[in-house]
Coordinates of C-alpha atoms in Angstrom, one line a residue:
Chain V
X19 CA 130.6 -99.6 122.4
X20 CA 133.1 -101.7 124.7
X21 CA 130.9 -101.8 128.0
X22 CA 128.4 -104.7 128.2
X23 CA 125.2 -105.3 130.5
X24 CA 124.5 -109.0 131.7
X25 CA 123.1 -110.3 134.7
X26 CA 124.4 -111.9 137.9
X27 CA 123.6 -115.2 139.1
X28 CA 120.8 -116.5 141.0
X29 CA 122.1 -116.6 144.6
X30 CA 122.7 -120.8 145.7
X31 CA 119.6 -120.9 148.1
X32 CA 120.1 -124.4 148.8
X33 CA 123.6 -123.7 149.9
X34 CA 122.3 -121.5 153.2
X35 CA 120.4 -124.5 154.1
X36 CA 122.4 -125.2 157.8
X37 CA 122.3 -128.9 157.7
X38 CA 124.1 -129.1 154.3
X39 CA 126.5 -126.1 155.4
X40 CA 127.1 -128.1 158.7
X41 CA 128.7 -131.0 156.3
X42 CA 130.4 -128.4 153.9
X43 CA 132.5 -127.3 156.7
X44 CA 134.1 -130.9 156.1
X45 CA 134.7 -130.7 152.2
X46 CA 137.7 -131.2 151.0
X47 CA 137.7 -127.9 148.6
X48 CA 138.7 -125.2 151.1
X49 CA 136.7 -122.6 148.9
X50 CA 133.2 -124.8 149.9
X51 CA 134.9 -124.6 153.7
X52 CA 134.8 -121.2 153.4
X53 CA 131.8 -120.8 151.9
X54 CA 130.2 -123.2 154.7
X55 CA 132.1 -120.7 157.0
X56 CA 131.1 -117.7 155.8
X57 CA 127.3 -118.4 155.7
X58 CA 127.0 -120.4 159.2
X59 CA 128.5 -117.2 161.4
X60 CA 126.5 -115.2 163.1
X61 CA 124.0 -117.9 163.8
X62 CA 124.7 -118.6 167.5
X63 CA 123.7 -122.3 167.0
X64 CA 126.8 -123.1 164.3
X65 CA 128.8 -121.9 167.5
X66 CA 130.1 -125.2 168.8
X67 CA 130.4 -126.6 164.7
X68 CA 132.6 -123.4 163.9
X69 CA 134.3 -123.3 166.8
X70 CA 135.2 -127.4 166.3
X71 CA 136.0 -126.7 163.0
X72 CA 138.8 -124.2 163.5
X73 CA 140.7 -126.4 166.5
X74 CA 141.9 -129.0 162.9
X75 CA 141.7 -126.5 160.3
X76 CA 145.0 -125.5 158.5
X77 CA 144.3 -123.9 155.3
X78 CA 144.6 -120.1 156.5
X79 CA 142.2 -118.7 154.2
X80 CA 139.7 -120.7 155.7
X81 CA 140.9 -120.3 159.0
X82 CA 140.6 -116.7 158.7
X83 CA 137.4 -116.9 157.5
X84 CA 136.7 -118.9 160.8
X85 CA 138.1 -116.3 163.0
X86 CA 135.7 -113.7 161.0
X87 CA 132.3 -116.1 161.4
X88 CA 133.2 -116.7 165.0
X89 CA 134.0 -113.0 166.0
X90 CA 130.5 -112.4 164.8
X91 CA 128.7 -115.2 166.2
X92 CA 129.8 -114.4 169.4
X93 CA 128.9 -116.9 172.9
X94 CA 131.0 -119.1 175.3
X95 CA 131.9 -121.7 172.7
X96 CA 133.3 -119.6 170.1
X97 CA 135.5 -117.6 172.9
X98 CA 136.8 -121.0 173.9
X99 CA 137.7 -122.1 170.9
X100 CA 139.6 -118.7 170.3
X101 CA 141.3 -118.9 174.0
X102 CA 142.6 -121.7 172.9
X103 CA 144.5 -121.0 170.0
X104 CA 146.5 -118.5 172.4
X105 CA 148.5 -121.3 172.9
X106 CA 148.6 -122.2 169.7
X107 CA 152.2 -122.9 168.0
X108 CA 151.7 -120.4 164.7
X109 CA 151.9 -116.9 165.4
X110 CA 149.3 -116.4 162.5
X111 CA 146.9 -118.4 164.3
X112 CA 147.4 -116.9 168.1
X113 CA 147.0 -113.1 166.5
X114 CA 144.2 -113.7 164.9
X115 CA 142.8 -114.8 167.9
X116 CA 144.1 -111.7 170.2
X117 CA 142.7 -109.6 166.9
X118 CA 139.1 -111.4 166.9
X119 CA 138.6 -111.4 170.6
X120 CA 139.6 -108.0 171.2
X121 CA 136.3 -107.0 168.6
X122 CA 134.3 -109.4 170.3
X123 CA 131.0 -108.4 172.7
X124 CA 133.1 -107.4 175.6
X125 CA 130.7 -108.7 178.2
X126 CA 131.1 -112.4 176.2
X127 CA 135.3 -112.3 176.4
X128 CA 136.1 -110.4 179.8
X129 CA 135.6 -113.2 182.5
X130 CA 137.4 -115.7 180.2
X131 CA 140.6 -113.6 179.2
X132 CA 140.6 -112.2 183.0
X133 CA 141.1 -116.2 184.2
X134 CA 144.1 -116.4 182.0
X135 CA 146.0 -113.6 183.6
X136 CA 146.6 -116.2 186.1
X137 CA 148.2 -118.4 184.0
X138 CA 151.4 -120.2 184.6
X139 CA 152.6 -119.7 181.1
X140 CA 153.6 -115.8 181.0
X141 CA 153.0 -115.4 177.3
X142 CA 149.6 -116.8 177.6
X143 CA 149.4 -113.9 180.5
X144 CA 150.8 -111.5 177.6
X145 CA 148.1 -112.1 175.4
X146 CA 145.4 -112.1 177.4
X147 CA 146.3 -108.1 178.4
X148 CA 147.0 -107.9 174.4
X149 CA 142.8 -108.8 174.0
X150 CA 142.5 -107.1 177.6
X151 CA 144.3 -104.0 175.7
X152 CA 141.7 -102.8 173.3
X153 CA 138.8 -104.5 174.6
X154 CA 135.9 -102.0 175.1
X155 CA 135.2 -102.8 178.5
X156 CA 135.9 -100.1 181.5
X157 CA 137.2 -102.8 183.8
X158 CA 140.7 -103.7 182.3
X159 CA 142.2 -100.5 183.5
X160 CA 141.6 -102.0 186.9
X161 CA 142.6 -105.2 185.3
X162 CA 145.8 -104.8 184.5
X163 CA 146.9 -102.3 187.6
X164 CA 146.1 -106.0 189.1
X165 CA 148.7 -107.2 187.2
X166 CA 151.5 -104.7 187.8
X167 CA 150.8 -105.2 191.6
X168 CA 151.6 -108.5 191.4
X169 CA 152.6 -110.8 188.4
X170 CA 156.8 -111.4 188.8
X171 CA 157.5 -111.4 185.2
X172 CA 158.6 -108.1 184.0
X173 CA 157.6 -108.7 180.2
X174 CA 153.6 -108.9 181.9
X175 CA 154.0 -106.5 183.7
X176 CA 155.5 -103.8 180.9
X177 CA 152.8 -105.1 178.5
X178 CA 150.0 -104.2 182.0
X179 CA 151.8 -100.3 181.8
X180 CA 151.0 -100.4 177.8
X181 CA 147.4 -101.1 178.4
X182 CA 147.3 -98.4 181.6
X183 CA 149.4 -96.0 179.1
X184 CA 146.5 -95.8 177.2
X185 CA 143.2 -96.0 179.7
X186 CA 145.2 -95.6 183.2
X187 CA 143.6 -93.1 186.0
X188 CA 145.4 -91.1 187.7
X189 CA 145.0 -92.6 190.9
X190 CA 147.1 -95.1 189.7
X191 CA 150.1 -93.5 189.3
X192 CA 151.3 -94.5 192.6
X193 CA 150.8 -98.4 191.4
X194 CA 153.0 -97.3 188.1
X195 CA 155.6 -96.1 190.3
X196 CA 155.8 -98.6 192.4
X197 CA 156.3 -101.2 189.7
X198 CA 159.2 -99.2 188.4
X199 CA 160.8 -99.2 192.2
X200 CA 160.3 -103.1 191.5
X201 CA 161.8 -103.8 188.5
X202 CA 164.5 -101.0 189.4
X203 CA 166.9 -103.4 187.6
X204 CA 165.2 -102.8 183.9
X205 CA 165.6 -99.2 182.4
X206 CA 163.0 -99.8 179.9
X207 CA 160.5 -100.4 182.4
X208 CA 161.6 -97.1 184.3
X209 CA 161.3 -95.8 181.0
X210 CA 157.7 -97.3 180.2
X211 CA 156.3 -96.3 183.4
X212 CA 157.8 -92.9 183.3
X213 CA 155.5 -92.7 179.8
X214 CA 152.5 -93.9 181.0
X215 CA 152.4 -91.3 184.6
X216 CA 152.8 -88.5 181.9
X217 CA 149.9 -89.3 179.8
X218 CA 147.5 -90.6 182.5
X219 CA 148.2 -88.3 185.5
Chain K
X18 CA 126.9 -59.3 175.9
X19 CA 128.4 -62.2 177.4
X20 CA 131.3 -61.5 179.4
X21 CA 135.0 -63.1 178.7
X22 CA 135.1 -64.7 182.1
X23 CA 131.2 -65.9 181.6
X24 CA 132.4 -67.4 178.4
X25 CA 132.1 -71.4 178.3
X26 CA 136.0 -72.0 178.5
X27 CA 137.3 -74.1 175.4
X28 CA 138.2 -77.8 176.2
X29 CA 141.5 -78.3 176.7
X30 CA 143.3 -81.0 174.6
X31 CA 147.1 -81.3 176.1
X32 CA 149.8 -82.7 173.9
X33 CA 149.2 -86.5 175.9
X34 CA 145.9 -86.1 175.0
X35 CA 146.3 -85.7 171.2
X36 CA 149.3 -88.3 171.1
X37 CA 146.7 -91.2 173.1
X38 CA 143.9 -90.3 170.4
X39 CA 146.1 -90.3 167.7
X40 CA 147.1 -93.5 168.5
X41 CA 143.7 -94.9 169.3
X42 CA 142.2 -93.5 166.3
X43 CA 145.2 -94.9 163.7
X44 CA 144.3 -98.3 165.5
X45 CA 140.7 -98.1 164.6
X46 CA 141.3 -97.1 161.3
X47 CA 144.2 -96.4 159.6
X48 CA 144.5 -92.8 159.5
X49 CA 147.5 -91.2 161.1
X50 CA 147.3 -87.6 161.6
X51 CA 150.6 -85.6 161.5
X52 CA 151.6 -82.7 163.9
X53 CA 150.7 -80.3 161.3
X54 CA 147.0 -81.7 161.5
X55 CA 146.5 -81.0 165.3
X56 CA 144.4 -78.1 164.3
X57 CA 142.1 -80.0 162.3
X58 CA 142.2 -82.8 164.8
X59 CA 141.5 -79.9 168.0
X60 CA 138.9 -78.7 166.3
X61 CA 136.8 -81.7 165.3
X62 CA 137.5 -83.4 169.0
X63 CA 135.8 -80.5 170.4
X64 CA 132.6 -80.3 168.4
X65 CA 131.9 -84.0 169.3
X66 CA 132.9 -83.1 173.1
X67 CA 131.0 -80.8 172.6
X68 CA 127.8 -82.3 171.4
X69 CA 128.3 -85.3 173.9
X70 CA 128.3 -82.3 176.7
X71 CA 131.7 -84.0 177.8
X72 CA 134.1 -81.1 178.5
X73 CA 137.0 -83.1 179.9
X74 CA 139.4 -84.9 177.3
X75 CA 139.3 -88.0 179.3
X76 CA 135.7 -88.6 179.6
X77 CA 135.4 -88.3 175.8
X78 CA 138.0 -90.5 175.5
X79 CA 136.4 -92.9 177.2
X80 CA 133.4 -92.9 175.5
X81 CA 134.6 -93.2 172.2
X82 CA 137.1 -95.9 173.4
X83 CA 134.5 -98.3 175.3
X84 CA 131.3 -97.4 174.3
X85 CA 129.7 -100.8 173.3
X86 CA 127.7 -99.7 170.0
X87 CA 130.7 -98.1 168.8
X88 CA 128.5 -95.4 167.9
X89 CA 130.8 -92.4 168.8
X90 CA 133.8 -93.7 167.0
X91 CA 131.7 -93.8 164.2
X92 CA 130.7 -89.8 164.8
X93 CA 134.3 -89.2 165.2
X94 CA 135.3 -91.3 161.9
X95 CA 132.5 -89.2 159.8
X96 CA 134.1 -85.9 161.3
X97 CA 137.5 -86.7 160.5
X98 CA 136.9 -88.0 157.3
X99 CA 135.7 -86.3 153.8
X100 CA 132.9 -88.2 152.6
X101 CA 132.5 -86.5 149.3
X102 CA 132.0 -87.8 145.8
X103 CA 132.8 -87.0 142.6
X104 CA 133.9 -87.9 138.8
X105 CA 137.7 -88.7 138.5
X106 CA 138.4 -88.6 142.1
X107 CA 141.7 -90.6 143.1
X108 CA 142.1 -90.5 139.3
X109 CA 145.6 -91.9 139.6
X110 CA 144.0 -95.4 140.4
X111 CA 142.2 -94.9 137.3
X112 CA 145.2 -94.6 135.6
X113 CA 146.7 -97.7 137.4
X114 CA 143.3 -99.8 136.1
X115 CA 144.7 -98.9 132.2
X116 CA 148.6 -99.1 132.4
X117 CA 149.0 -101.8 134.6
X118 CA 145.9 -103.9 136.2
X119 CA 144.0 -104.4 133.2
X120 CA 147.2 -105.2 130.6
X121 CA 147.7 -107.3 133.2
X122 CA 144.5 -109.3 133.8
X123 CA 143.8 -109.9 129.9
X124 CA 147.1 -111.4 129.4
X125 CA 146.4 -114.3 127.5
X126 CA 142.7 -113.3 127.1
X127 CA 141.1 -113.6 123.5
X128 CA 139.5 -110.6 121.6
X129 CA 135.9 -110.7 122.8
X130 CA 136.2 -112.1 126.1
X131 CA 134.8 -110.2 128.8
X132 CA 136.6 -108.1 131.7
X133 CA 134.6 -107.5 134.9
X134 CA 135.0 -104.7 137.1
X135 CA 132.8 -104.4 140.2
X136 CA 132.6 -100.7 142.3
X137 CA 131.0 -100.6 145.9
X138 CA 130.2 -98.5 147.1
X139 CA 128.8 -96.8 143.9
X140 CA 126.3 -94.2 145.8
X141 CA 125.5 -91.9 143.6
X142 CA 127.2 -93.4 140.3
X143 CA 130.0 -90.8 140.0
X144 CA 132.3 -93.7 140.3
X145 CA 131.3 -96.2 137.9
X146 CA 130.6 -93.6 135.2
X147 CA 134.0 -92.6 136.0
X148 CA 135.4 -95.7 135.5
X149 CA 133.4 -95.9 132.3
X150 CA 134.8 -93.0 130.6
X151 CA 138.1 -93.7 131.7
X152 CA 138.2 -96.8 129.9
X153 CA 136.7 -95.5 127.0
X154 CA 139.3 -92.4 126.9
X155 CA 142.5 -93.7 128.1
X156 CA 142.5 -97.8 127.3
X157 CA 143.7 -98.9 124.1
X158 CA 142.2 -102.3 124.2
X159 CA 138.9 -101.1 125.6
X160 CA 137.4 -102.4 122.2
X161 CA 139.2 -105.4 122.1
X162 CA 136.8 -106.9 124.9
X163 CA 133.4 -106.6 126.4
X164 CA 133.4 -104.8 129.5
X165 CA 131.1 -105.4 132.5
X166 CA 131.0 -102.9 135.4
X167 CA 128.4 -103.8 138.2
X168 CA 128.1 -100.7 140.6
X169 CA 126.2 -101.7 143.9
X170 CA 125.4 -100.1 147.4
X171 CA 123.6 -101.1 150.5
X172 CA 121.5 -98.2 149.8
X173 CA 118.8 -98.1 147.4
X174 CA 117.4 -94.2 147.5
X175 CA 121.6 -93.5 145.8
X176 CA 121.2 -96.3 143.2
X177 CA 118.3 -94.9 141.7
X178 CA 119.8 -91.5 141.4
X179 CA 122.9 -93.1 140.2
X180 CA 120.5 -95.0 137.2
X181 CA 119.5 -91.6 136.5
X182 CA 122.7 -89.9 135.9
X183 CA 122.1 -87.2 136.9
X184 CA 125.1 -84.6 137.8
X185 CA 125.9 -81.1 138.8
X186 CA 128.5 -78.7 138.0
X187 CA 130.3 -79.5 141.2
X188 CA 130.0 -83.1 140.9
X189 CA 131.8 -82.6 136.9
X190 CA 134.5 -80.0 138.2
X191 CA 137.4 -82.6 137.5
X192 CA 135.9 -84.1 134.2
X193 CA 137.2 -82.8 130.9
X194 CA 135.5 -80.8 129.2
X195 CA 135.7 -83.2 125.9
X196 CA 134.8 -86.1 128.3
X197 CA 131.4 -84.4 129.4
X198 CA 130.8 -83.6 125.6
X199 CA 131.3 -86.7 124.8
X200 CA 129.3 -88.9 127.4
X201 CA 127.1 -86.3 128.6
X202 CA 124.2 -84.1 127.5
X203 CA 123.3 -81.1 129.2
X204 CA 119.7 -81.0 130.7
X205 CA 119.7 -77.9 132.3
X206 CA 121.9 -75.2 133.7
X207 CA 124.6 -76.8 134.7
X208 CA 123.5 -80.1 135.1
X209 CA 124.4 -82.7 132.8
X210 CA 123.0 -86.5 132.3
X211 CA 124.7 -89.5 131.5
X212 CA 124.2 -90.7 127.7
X213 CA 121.7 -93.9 127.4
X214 CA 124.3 -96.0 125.9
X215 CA 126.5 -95.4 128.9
X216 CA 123.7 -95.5 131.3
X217 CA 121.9 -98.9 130.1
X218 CA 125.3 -100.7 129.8
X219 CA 126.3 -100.5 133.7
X220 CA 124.6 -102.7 136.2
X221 CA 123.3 -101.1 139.1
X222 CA 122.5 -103.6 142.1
X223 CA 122.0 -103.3 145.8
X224 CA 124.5 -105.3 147.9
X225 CA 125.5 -105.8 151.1
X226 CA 129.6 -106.6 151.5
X227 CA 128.8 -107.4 155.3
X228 CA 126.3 -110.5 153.9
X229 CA 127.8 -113.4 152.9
X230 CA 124.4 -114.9 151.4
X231 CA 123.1 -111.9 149.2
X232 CA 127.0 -111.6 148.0
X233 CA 127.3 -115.4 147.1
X234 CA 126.3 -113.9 143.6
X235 CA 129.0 -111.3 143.1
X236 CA 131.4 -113.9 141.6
X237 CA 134.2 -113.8 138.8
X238 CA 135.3 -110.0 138.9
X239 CA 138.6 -109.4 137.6
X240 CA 138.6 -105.7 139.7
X241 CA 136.6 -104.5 142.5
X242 CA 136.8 -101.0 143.5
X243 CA 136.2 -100.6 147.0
X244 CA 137.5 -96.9 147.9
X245 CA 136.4 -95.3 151.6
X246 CA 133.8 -97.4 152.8
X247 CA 135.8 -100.1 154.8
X248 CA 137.3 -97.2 157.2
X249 CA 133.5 -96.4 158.3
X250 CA 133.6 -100.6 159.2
X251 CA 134.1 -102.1 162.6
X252 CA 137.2 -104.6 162.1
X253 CA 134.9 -107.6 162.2
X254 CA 133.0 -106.1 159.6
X255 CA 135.9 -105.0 157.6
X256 CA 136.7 -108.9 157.4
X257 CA 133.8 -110.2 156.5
X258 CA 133.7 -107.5 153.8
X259 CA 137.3 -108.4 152.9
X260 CA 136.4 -112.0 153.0
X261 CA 133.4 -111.0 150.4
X262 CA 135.8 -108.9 148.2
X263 CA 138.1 -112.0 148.1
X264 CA 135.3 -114.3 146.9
X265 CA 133.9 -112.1 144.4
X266 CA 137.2 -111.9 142.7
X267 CA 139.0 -114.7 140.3
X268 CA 142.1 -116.0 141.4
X269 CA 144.7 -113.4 140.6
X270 CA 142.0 -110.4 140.3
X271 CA 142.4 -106.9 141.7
X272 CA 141.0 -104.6 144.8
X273 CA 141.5 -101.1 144.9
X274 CA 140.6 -99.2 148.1
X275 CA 140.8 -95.6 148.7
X276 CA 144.0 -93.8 149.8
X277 CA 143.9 -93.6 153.6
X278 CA 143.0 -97.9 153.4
X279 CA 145.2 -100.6 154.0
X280 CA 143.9 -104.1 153.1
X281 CA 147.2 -105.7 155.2
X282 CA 145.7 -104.0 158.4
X283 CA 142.2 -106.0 157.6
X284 CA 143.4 -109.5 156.0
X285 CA 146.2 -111.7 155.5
X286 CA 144.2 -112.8 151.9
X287 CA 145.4 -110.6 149.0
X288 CA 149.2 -109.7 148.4
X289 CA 150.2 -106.2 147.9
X290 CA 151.1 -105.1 144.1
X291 CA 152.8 -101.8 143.9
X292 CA 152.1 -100.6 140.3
X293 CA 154.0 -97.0 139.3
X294 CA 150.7 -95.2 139.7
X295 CA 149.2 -96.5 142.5
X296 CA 149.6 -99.4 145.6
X297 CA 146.7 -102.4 145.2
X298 CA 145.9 -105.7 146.5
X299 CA 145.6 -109.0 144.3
X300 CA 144.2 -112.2 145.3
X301 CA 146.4 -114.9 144.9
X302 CA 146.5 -116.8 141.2

């Protein structure tokens, strides 16, 4: 007969030992990077190491392995680390970290992502209601009606009305409308907020 | 007799209110339910409004969407989905392992070497045994090399029935006839066991795809087949268990998930290889 029967490996205990995993995350190989990666998240204390280590790294596999181990390990250092990549120059890099903090314990991410919609860079205000968008926290409805009140740039505020398409109220219909009378000048935003009062009022 | 107008009314789910879940749910897993499935989609919403004791569409909707535990979506998931098992089921991957992925990954490889093929979830065995007599039926080659298949599940109640072999009628209802005469004896009525040979020569191991650590050992498959279990994932989860998937393979190896999955929604990692029986993911060479 064909089929065969042997046995797996003993598991590496050694490698789980944090101190050596610690300097893995430094190796040159990026598959003992990832491994270091892999095994350190979820421990809150490899926070600040992970979090460090993903600010230089470039390989992506490891890198997604980093936004993985963070996502799980949760705490103010590793949603700093991920805030930061929203500014990030590869597109790779900044939707991983909208994708990451959007999974995130919501009670961890909220406060931060809510300071950028401040911002004075308006795509770092776009992708802070992209993590604001399916984060599972009840406030970013109110959140992003914020937002359509007041932000100028009509690229915010349509990407506000797609988050309220989805968890609006209907007492803030009026707010939708009056953003449209605002940007009277862009049909799609008529448009956008014409879709979003049908399926929240 | 209850009256009409006493009658509980039924929750009303308006056209918005299917097109938000249905978008919300796709999100969340990957599933996109047609207009001609708003029936099945109605119904099921209702039950679990129902058993929540949340008559109004938005107040469900809420609960599934932001509930921290997740635990409702994961309700809804279970009642949208079909979680059954059986032998030959998605055979066409089966078919793709023999005409394409394994011609493929012994290019090159001498007579004797070994191929490895790892399933998880295995539950109750159907797939591995499956995947077995598949081999055995349908792959010219399958005596040309040793073959390792390494079934696993987080559960270990299902892994001792699976070592058992132990099967149904209902379980064999897609199985040829000549296949279940051939690699199974019958026990009682209408229940059939596994032969020994088939039995002792698959591994049967508990693993977790969510722990890195207890899956550093899972190394140097050439397949995995991981069909229907990453949809019942939270997308961290699904990652990590991508990211143990990827791992476990050798460079240029093969992951085959079940239909309604998409490894591009989970991970950048693997490319996409569209064979003419079925659509897979291969870790880069």
């Amino acid at each position: 007969m064909a089929l065969i029967r042997q046995t797996l490996a003993d598991t590496e205990a050694a490698a789980a030992e944090p101190d050596l995993l610690m300097g893995d995350l430094d190796a040159a190989d990026p598959a003992v990077r990832r491994k270091a990666v892999r095994l350190l998240g979820g421990r809150r204390e490899s926070g600040g190491a992970l979090a460090a280590r993903l600010r230089k790294e470039r390989e992506p596999s490891v890198v997604e392995a980093l936004l993985t181990a963070l996502g799980r390990t949760g705490g103010r250092e590793a949603v700093a680390a991920l805030l930061d990549l929203l500014r990030d120059e590869d597109a790779s890099r900044r939707n991983g970290a909208v994708e990451t903090l959007q999974e995130m314990n919501p009670d961890d991410v909220l406060d931060a992502v809510a300071g950028l919609l401040d911002d004075a860079d308006s795509d770092v205000r776009i992708f802070a209601l992209g993590v604001l968008h399916r984060l599972r926290h009840a406030a970013t409805a109110e959140l992003a009606r914020q937002v359509i009140a007041g932000d100028p740039h009509v690229n915010v505020c349509a990407a506000a009305v797609e988050v309220l398409a989805e968890i609006g109220t209907p007492d803030m219909v009026a707010d939708l409308a009056a953003l449209a009378a605002r940007f009277k000048s862009e049909p799609f935003m008529a448009f956008a907020v014409t879709a979003a009062i049908r399926r929240i009022a | 007799m209850i009256q009409p107008a006493m009658r509980r009314a039924e929750p009303v789910i308006s056209e918005e209110d299917f097109a938000r879940f249905r978008e919300f749910f796709y999100r969340k897993t990957g599933i996109m339910f047609a207009d001609n499935k708003r029936y099945f989609v109605d119904k099921r919403l209702r039950e679990r409004m129902a058993a929540c004791n949340l008559p109004a569409f938005r107040d469900y909707f809420n609960l599934a969407r932001f509930q921290a535990n997740g635990a409702e979506l994961q309700h809804l998931v279970n009642a949208m989905t079909v979680n059954e098992t059986y032998f030959y089921r998605e055979e066409y991957q089966f078919r793709c392992l023999v005409e394409s992925i394994l011609p493929e990954v012994t290019r090159g490889r001498r007579h004797g070497e070994t191929v490895r093929i790892w399933t998880i979830p295995c539950s109750t065995g159907e797939e591995a045994y499956s995947i077995a007599f598949y081999l055995l039926d349908h792959w010219p080659r399958v005596d040309d090399f040793s073959i390792e298949i390494i079934a696993s599940d987080i559960d270990t109640q299902v892994l001792e029935q699976a070592k058992r072999g132990v099967y149904g009628e209902r379980a064999l209802q897609y199985l040829p006839k000549a296949t279940i005469a051939r690699y199974m004896n019958r026990v009682g009525e209408g229940v059939f066991q596994v032969v020994p040979e088939i039995r002792n020569s698959i591994m049967f191991v508990q693993a977790n795809l969510s722990d890195a650590l207890s899956t550093s050992r899972f190394r140097g498959f050439d397949v995995v087949f991981c069909r229907n279990l990453l949809i019942y994932f939270d997308d961290i989860s699904r990652r990590e268990a991508a990211e143990t998937i990827f791992e476990a393979l050798d460079p240029g190896g093969f992951v085959c998930l079940g239909h309604s999955e998409s490894m591009s929604r989970v991970s950048s990692l693997f490319s996409v290889r569209k064979f003419p029986a079925a659509i897979v993911y291969q870790k880069p060479e």
